[in-house]
C-alpha cells in the first residue's frame, strides 16, 4: 500500500521488475471512509507513539541550544535529525482527512522544522569549522 499516489508508478515498476505485478491489488481512495483499510495497512497507534516520543524528547529544545555554542547546536541537531528519521520511517504521511483526530504528526513535524531552523546556522558553522569547508548557503 502506498500512502502517496505520486509513488504509484514507481511502485508498479518495482513490482513489475521483480515479477510481482500480477499479485498486486490496486485501490485508490481519497475519502475518510476507508479507515478500516488504513488501520489494516498501518499501525497508526505505533505511529502516534513514535510522534509522541519525539515531541516529549525534543519539546524542551529551545534556542538555548543554539545560543550555548556551535558544538552544542551541532550535537542537538544531529540528535534531532537522527530521531526524526526513525519517526519519519514509521509514518505513512497520510492526508489529514484519513487520520484519526488529534494525530500528533503535525505537531512533531512543526517541532522538527522549527528546531532544525533554529539550530541550522550554529550547527553548520561548527561543521564547516571541523571540515575546513567553506560555508555555502543551504549546505
Short mmCIF file of N, CA and C in Angstrom, two decimals:
data_model
loop_
_atom_site.label_atom_id
_atom_site.label_comp_id
_atom_site.label_asym_id
_atom_site.label_seq_id
_atom_site.Cartn_x
_atom_site.Cartn_y
_atom_site.Cartn_z
N UNK A 1 0.84 -1.17 0.00
CA UNK A 1 0.00 0.00 0.00
C UNK A 1 0.89 1.23 0.00
N UNK A 2 0.60 2.18 -0.85
CA UNK A 2 1.37 3.42 -0.94
C UNK A 2 0.51 4.56 -0.43
N UNK A 3 1.04 5.32 0.51
CA UNK A 3 0.29 6.45 1.04
C UNK A 3 0.28 7.62 0.07
N UNK A 4 1.27 7.69 -0.76
CA UNK A 4 1.42 8.80 -1.70
C UNK A 4 1.11 8.31 -3.11
N UNK A 5 0.02 8.80 -3.68
CA UNK A 5 -0.36 8.36 -5.02
C UNK A 5 0.72 8.68 -6.04
N UNK A 6 1.54 9.68 -5.79
CA UNK A 6 2.63 10.03 -6.69
C UNK A 6 3.67 8.94 -6.80
N UNK A 7 3.75 8.06 -5.81
CA UNK A 7 4.71 6.98 -5.83
C UNK A 7 4.21 5.72 -6.52
N UNK A 8 2.96 5.71 -6.96
CA UNK A 8 2.38 4.51 -7.55
C UNK A 8 3.11 4.07 -8.82
N UNK A 9 3.44 4.96 -9.76
CA UNK A 9 4.16 4.50 -10.96
C UNK A 9 5.50 3.82 -10.62
N UNK A 10 6.21 4.35 -9.66
CA UNK A 10 7.48 3.76 -9.25
C UNK A 10 7.24 2.40 -8.62
N UNK A 11 6.22 2.31 -7.78
CA UNK A 11 5.89 1.04 -7.14
C UNK A 11 5.46 0.00 -8.17
N UNK A 12 4.67 0.40 -9.14
CA UNK A 12 4.26 -0.51 -10.21
C UNK A 12 5.48 -1.05 -10.95
N UNK A 13 6.42 -0.17 -11.28
CA UNK A 13 7.63 -0.57 -12.00
C UNK A 13 8.47 -1.53 -11.16
N UNK A 14 8.60 -1.24 -9.89
CA UNK A 14 9.38 -2.10 -8.99
C UNK A 14 8.75 -3.49 -8.92
N UNK A 15 7.45 -3.55 -8.77
CA UNK A 15 6.76 -4.85 -8.72
C UNK A 15 6.91 -5.60 -10.05
N UNK A 16 6.83 -4.88 -11.16
CA UNK A 16 6.98 -5.49 -12.48
C UNK A 16 8.38 -6.08 -12.63
N UNK A 17 9.40 -5.30 -12.23
CA UNK A 17 10.79 -5.76 -12.34
C UNK A 17 11.03 -7.05 -11.56
N UNK A 18 10.33 -7.22 -10.47
CA UNK A 18 10.52 -8.41 -9.63
C UNK A 18 9.48 -9.51 -9.90
N UNK A 19 8.69 -9.33 -10.97
CA UNK A 19 7.72 -10.34 -11.34
C UNK A 19 6.53 -10.44 -10.39
N UNK A 20 6.29 -9.39 -9.63
CA UNK A 20 5.22 -9.42 -8.63
C UNK A 20 3.96 -8.67 -9.07
N UNK A 21 4.02 -8.05 -10.24
CA UNK A 21 2.88 -7.27 -10.74
C UNK A 21 1.55 -8.00 -10.70
N UNK A 22 1.52 -9.27 -11.14
CA UNK A 22 0.24 -9.99 -11.16
C UNK A 22 -0.35 -10.22 -9.76
N UNK A 23 0.45 -10.08 -8.74
CA UNK A 23 -0.02 -10.34 -7.38
C UNK A 23 -0.44 -9.08 -6.63
N UNK A 24 -0.30 -7.93 -7.28
CA UNK A 24 -0.62 -6.66 -6.63
C UNK A 24 -2.09 -6.31 -6.83
N UNK A 25 -2.68 -5.77 -5.80
CA UNK A 25 -4.05 -5.28 -5.84
C UNK A 25 -3.98 -3.76 -5.71
N UNK A 26 -4.58 -3.04 -6.64
CA UNK A 26 -4.51 -1.58 -6.65
C UNK A 26 -5.86 -1.00 -6.27
N UNK A 27 -5.84 -0.08 -5.36
CA UNK A 27 -7.06 0.60 -4.94
C UNK A 27 -6.70 2.04 -4.62
N UNK A 28 -7.46 2.96 -5.13
CA UNK A 28 -7.23 4.37 -4.87
C UNK A 28 -8.38 4.90 -4.05
N UNK A 29 -8.04 5.67 -3.02
CA UNK A 29 -9.07 6.23 -2.16
C UNK A 29 -8.66 7.62 -1.73
N UNK A 30 -9.64 8.46 -1.64
CA UNK A 30 -9.39 9.82 -1.17
C UNK A 30 -10.43 10.24 -0.13
N UNK A 31 -11.05 9.27 0.49
CA UNK A 31 -12.10 9.59 1.45
C UNK A 31 -11.78 8.99 2.81
N UNK A 32 -12.32 9.58 3.87
CA UNK A 32 -12.10 9.03 5.21
C UNK A 32 -12.89 7.75 5.47
N UNK A 33 -13.70 7.30 4.49
CA UNK A 33 -14.49 6.08 4.67
C UNK A 33 -13.63 4.82 4.70
N UNK A 34 -12.38 4.94 4.39
CA UNK A 34 -11.51 3.78 4.32
C UNK A 34 -10.68 3.59 5.58
N UNK A 35 -11.21 3.98 6.71
CA UNK A 35 -10.47 3.88 7.98
C UNK A 35 -10.05 2.45 8.28
N UNK A 36 -10.92 1.50 8.00
CA UNK A 36 -10.57 0.10 8.28
C UNK A 36 -9.39 -0.37 7.44
N UNK A 37 -9.40 0.01 6.16
CA UNK A 37 -8.29 -0.36 5.29
C UNK A 37 -6.99 0.27 5.78
N UNK A 38 -7.05 1.51 6.16
CA UNK A 38 -5.87 2.21 6.67
C UNK A 38 -5.36 1.56 7.94
N UNK A 39 -6.26 1.22 8.84
CA UNK A 39 -5.86 0.56 10.09
C UNK A 39 -5.22 -0.80 9.84
N UNK A 40 -5.65 -1.48 8.78
CA UNK A 40 -5.05 -2.77 8.44
C UNK A 40 -3.67 -2.60 7.81
N UNK A 41 -3.50 -1.52 7.05
CA UNK A 41 -2.24 -1.31 6.33
C UNK A 41 -1.15 -0.73 7.22
N UNK A 42 -1.51 0.12 8.17
CA UNK A 42 -0.52 0.78 9.01
C UNK A 42 -0.92 0.71 10.47
N UNK A 43 0.05 0.56 11.30
CA UNK A 43 -0.18 0.56 12.75
C UNK A 43 -0.14 2.01 13.22
N UNK A 44 -1.28 2.68 13.13
CA UNK A 44 -1.34 4.10 13.47
C UNK A 44 -1.09 4.35 14.95
N UNK A 45 -1.36 3.37 15.80
CA UNK A 45 -1.04 3.53 17.23
C UNK A 45 0.47 3.61 17.41
N UNK A 46 1.23 2.81 16.66
CA UNK A 46 2.69 2.88 16.74
C UNK A 46 3.20 4.18 16.15
N UNK A 47 2.56 4.66 15.10
CA UNK A 47 2.94 5.95 14.50
C UNK A 47 2.70 7.07 15.53
N UNK A 48 1.54 7.03 16.18
CA UNK A 48 1.22 8.03 17.20
C UNK A 48 2.26 7.99 18.32
N UNK A 49 2.56 6.80 18.79
CA UNK A 49 3.54 6.65 19.88
C UNK A 49 4.91 7.19 19.47
N UNK A 50 5.31 6.94 18.25
CA UNK A 50 6.59 7.42 17.75
C UNK A 50 6.62 8.95 17.75
N UNK A 51 5.56 9.57 17.28
CA UNK A 51 5.48 11.03 17.27
C UNK A 51 5.45 11.59 18.70
N UNK A 52 4.71 10.94 19.57
CA UNK A 52 4.63 11.41 20.95
C UNK A 52 5.98 11.34 21.64
N UNK A 53 6.72 10.26 21.40
CA UNK A 53 8.07 10.14 21.98
C UNK A 53 8.99 11.24 21.43
N UNK A 54 8.88 11.51 20.15
CA UNK A 54 9.70 12.55 19.53
C UNK A 54 9.39 13.91 20.17
N UNK A 55 8.12 14.24 20.29
CA UNK A 55 7.73 15.52 20.88
C UNK A 55 8.19 15.60 22.33
N UNK A 56 8.00 14.54 23.10
CA UNK A 56 8.42 14.54 24.50
C UNK A 56 9.93 14.75 24.62
N UNK A 57 10.67 14.12 23.73
CA UNK A 57 12.13 14.23 23.80
C UNK A 57 12.65 15.61 23.39
N UNK A 58 12.02 16.23 22.40
CA UNK A 58 12.57 17.47 21.85
C UNK A 58 11.75 18.73 22.14
N UNK A 59 10.65 18.60 22.86
CA UNK A 59 9.83 19.77 23.16
C UNK A 59 10.61 20.82 23.95
N UNK A 60 11.53 20.38 24.78
CA UNK A 60 12.31 21.31 25.60
C UNK A 60 13.47 21.93 24.83
N UNK A 61 13.69 21.46 23.61
CA UNK A 61 14.76 22.02 22.79
C UNK A 61 14.40 23.45 22.45
N UNK A 62 15.19 24.34 22.92
CA UNK A 62 14.91 25.77 22.75
C UNK A 62 16.08 26.44 22.06
N UNK A 63 15.92 27.68 21.72
CA UNK A 63 17.04 28.42 21.14
C UNK A 63 18.27 28.44 22.04
N UNK A 64 18.12 28.03 23.29
CA UNK A 64 19.26 27.99 24.21
C UNK A 64 20.35 27.07 23.66
N UNK A 65 19.97 25.96 23.00
CA UNK A 65 20.97 25.08 22.42
C UNK A 65 21.77 25.81 21.35
N UNK A 66 21.09 26.64 20.57
CA UNK A 66 21.78 27.41 19.54
C UNK A 66 22.67 28.48 20.18
N UNK A 67 22.21 29.03 21.28
CA UNK A 67 22.97 30.10 21.94
C UNK A 67 24.09 29.56 22.83
N UNK A 68 24.04 28.27 23.17
CA UNK A 68 25.05 27.73 24.08
C UNK A 68 26.31 27.29 23.36
N UNK A 69 26.40 27.58 22.11
CA UNK A 69 27.62 27.30 21.38
C UNK A 69 27.37 26.47 20.14
N UNK A 70 28.25 26.63 19.19
CA UNK A 70 28.10 25.94 17.92
C UNK A 70 28.16 24.42 18.09
N UNK A 71 29.06 23.95 18.95
CA UNK A 71 29.19 22.50 19.15
C UNK A 71 27.91 21.92 19.75
N UNK A 72 27.33 22.60 20.72
CA UNK A 72 26.09 22.13 21.34
C UNK A 72 24.95 22.11 20.32
N UNK A 73 24.91 23.12 19.46
CA UNK A 73 23.88 23.17 18.42
C UNK A 73 24.07 22.02 17.43
N UNK A 74 25.31 21.72 17.09
CA UNK A 74 25.60 20.62 16.17
C UNK A 74 25.15 19.29 16.76
N UNK A 75 25.46 19.06 18.02
CA UNK A 75 25.06 17.82 18.69
C UNK A 75 23.53 17.74 18.77
N UNK A 76 22.89 18.83 19.15
CA UNK A 76 21.43 18.83 19.27
C UNK A 76 20.77 18.57 17.92
N UNK A 77 21.30 19.20 16.85
CA UNK A 77 20.70 18.99 15.53
C UNK A 77 20.93 17.56 15.05
N UNK A 78 22.10 17.00 15.31
CA UNK A 78 22.38 15.63 14.90
C UNK A 78 21.41 14.67 15.59
N UNK A 79 21.21 14.87 16.88
CA UNK A 79 20.25 14.02 17.62
C UNK A 79 18.83 14.20 17.09
N UNK A 80 18.47 15.44 16.82
CA UNK A 80 17.14 15.76 16.30
C UNK A 80 16.89 15.04 14.98
N UNK A 81 17.83 15.17 14.05
CA UNK A 81 17.67 14.57 12.73
C UNK A 81 17.64 13.04 12.82
N UNK A 82 18.50 12.48 13.64
CA UNK A 82 18.53 11.02 13.79
C UNK A 82 17.19 10.51 14.33
N UNK A 83 16.67 11.17 15.34
CA UNK A 83 15.38 10.76 15.92
C UNK A 83 14.25 10.97 14.91
N UNK A 84 14.31 12.05 14.14
CA UNK A 84 13.27 12.34 13.16
C UNK A 84 13.24 11.27 12.07
N UNK A 85 14.39 10.81 11.65
CA UNK A 85 14.42 9.76 10.61
C UNK A 85 13.69 8.51 11.09
N UNK A 86 13.88 8.14 12.33
CA UNK A 86 13.16 6.98 12.87
C UNK A 86 11.67 7.20 12.90
N UNK A 87 11.25 8.40 13.23
CA UNK A 87 9.83 8.74 13.24
C UNK A 87 9.27 8.75 11.83
N UNK A 88 10.02 9.38 10.94
CA UNK A 88 9.58 9.54 9.56
C UNK A 88 9.42 8.19 8.86
N UNK A 89 10.30 7.24 9.17
CA UNK A 89 10.22 5.93 8.54
C UNK A 89 8.96 5.18 8.92
N UNK A 90 8.42 5.45 10.09
CA UNK A 90 7.20 4.76 10.55
C UNK A 90 5.92 5.40 9.99
N UNK A 91 5.98 6.68 9.72
CA UNK A 91 4.79 7.44 9.37
C UNK A 91 4.50 7.36 7.88
N UNK A 92 3.31 6.88 7.47
CA UNK A 92 2.99 6.79 6.05
C UNK A 92 2.65 8.15 5.43
N UNK A 93 2.60 9.19 6.24
CA UNK A 93 2.29 10.55 5.74
C UNK A 93 0.96 10.58 4.99
N UNK A 94 -0.04 10.03 5.64
CA UNK A 94 -1.38 10.04 5.06
C UNK A 94 -1.96 11.44 5.11
N UNK A 95 -2.85 11.75 4.18
CA UNK A 95 -3.54 13.05 4.25
C UNK A 95 -4.32 13.17 5.55
N UNK A 96 -4.43 14.37 6.07
CA UNK A 96 -5.11 14.62 7.33
C UNK A 96 -6.53 14.07 7.39
N UNK A 97 -7.24 14.09 6.26
CA UNK A 97 -8.62 13.59 6.22
C UNK A 97 -8.70 12.10 6.50
N UNK A 98 -7.59 11.38 6.33
CA UNK A 98 -7.60 9.94 6.54
C UNK A 98 -7.03 9.53 7.89
N UNK A 99 -6.64 10.51 8.70
CA UNK A 99 -6.05 10.22 10.00
C UNK A 99 -7.07 10.37 11.11
N UNK A 100 -6.87 9.63 12.21
CA UNK A 100 -7.73 9.84 13.38
C UNK A 100 -7.54 11.26 13.92
N UNK A 101 -8.53 11.72 14.65
CA UNK A 101 -8.44 13.05 15.26
C UNK A 101 -7.23 13.14 16.17
N UNK A 102 -6.65 14.32 16.21
CA UNK A 102 -5.55 14.64 17.13
C UNK A 102 -4.33 13.75 16.94
N UNK A 103 -4.05 13.34 15.72
CA UNK A 103 -2.82 12.60 15.44
C UNK A 103 -1.66 13.58 15.63
N UNK A 104 -0.64 13.25 16.43
CA UNK A 104 0.41 14.21 16.77
C UNK A 104 1.47 14.42 15.68
N UNK A 105 1.27 13.87 14.51
CA UNK A 105 2.25 14.01 13.44
C UNK A 105 2.52 15.44 13.04
N UNK A 106 1.47 16.25 12.98
CA UNK A 106 1.66 17.66 12.59
C UNK A 106 2.48 18.41 13.63
N UNK A 107 2.20 18.18 14.89
CA UNK A 107 2.96 18.84 15.96
C UNK A 107 4.42 18.40 15.94
N UNK A 108 4.65 17.11 15.70
CA UNK A 108 6.02 16.61 15.63
C UNK A 108 6.75 17.21 14.43
N UNK A 109 6.07 17.31 13.31
CA UNK A 109 6.68 17.90 12.11
C UNK A 109 7.02 19.36 12.35
N UNK A 110 6.10 20.10 12.94
CA UNK A 110 6.35 21.52 13.21
C UNK A 110 7.53 21.69 14.17
N UNK A 111 7.58 20.84 15.20
CA UNK A 111 8.69 20.88 16.15
C UNK A 111 10.01 20.62 15.45
N UNK A 112 10.05 19.58 14.59
CA UNK A 112 11.27 19.26 13.86
C UNK A 112 11.72 20.45 13.01
N UNK A 113 10.82 20.98 12.21
CA UNK A 113 11.18 22.07 11.30
C UNK A 113 11.66 23.29 12.07
N UNK A 114 10.94 23.68 13.11
CA UNK A 114 11.33 24.86 13.89
C UNK A 114 12.68 24.67 14.57
N UNK A 115 12.89 23.50 15.17
CA UNK A 115 14.16 23.24 15.86
C UNK A 115 15.30 23.17 14.86
N UNK A 116 15.09 22.53 13.74
CA UNK A 116 16.14 22.43 12.72
C UNK A 116 16.54 23.82 12.24
N UNK A 117 15.56 24.66 11.98
CA UNK A 117 15.86 26.03 11.53
C UNK A 117 16.62 26.82 12.59
N UNK A 118 16.24 26.64 13.84
CA UNK A 118 16.91 27.35 14.94
C UNK A 118 18.38 26.92 15.06
N UNK A 119 18.62 25.64 14.88
CA UNK A 119 19.96 25.08 15.07
C UNK A 119 20.83 25.15 13.81
N UNK A 120 20.24 25.44 12.70
CA UNK A 120 20.95 25.35 11.42
C UNK A 120 22.24 26.17 11.37
N UNK A 121 22.14 27.43 11.61
CA UNK A 121 23.31 28.30 11.44
C UNK A 121 24.47 27.93 12.36
N UNK A 122 24.25 27.82 13.68
CA UNK A 122 25.40 27.46 14.52
C UNK A 122 25.91 26.04 14.28
N UNK A 123 25.02 25.10 13.95
CA UNK A 123 25.45 23.73 13.67
C UNK A 123 26.28 23.68 12.39
N UNK A 124 25.83 24.41 11.36
CA UNK A 124 26.60 24.47 10.12
C UNK A 124 27.96 25.12 10.33
N UNK A 125 27.97 26.16 11.13
CA UNK A 125 29.23 26.86 11.42
C UNK A 125 30.22 25.89 12.08
N UNK A 126 29.73 25.09 13.03
CA UNK A 126 30.58 24.12 13.70
C UNK A 126 31.08 23.07 12.71
N UNK A 127 30.19 22.54 11.87
CA UNK A 127 30.57 21.53 10.89
C UNK A 127 31.64 22.07 9.95
N UNK A 128 31.42 23.27 9.43
CA UNK A 128 32.39 23.84 8.50
C UNK A 128 33.73 24.10 9.18
N UNK A 129 33.70 24.40 10.47
CA UNK A 129 34.94 24.54 11.22
C UNK A 129 35.69 23.23 11.35
N UNK A 130 34.95 22.14 11.51
CA UNK A 130 35.57 20.81 11.59
C UNK A 130 36.17 20.36 10.27
N UNK A 131 35.43 20.60 9.21
CA UNK A 131 35.84 20.07 7.91
C UNK A 131 36.75 21.01 7.13
N UNK A 132 36.77 22.27 7.52
CA UNK A 132 37.56 23.24 6.79
C UNK A 132 36.91 23.68 5.49
N UNK A 133 35.69 23.17 5.23
CA UNK A 133 34.95 23.58 4.03
C UNK A 133 34.47 25.00 4.18
N UNK A 134 34.36 25.67 3.08
CA UNK A 134 33.76 26.99 3.08
C UNK A 134 32.25 26.83 3.23
N UNK A 135 31.69 27.60 4.12
CA UNK A 135 30.24 27.55 4.31
C UNK A 135 29.56 28.09 3.06
N UNK A 136 28.54 27.38 2.59
CA UNK A 136 27.74 27.86 1.47
C UNK A 136 26.29 27.88 1.89
N UNK A 137 25.56 28.76 1.33
CA UNK A 137 24.16 28.90 1.67
C UNK A 137 23.41 27.62 1.33
N UNK A 138 22.67 27.09 2.28
CA UNK A 138 21.85 25.91 2.04
C UNK A 138 22.57 24.59 2.24
N UNK A 139 23.83 24.62 2.63
CA UNK A 139 24.58 23.37 2.83
C UNK A 139 24.99 23.24 4.26
#
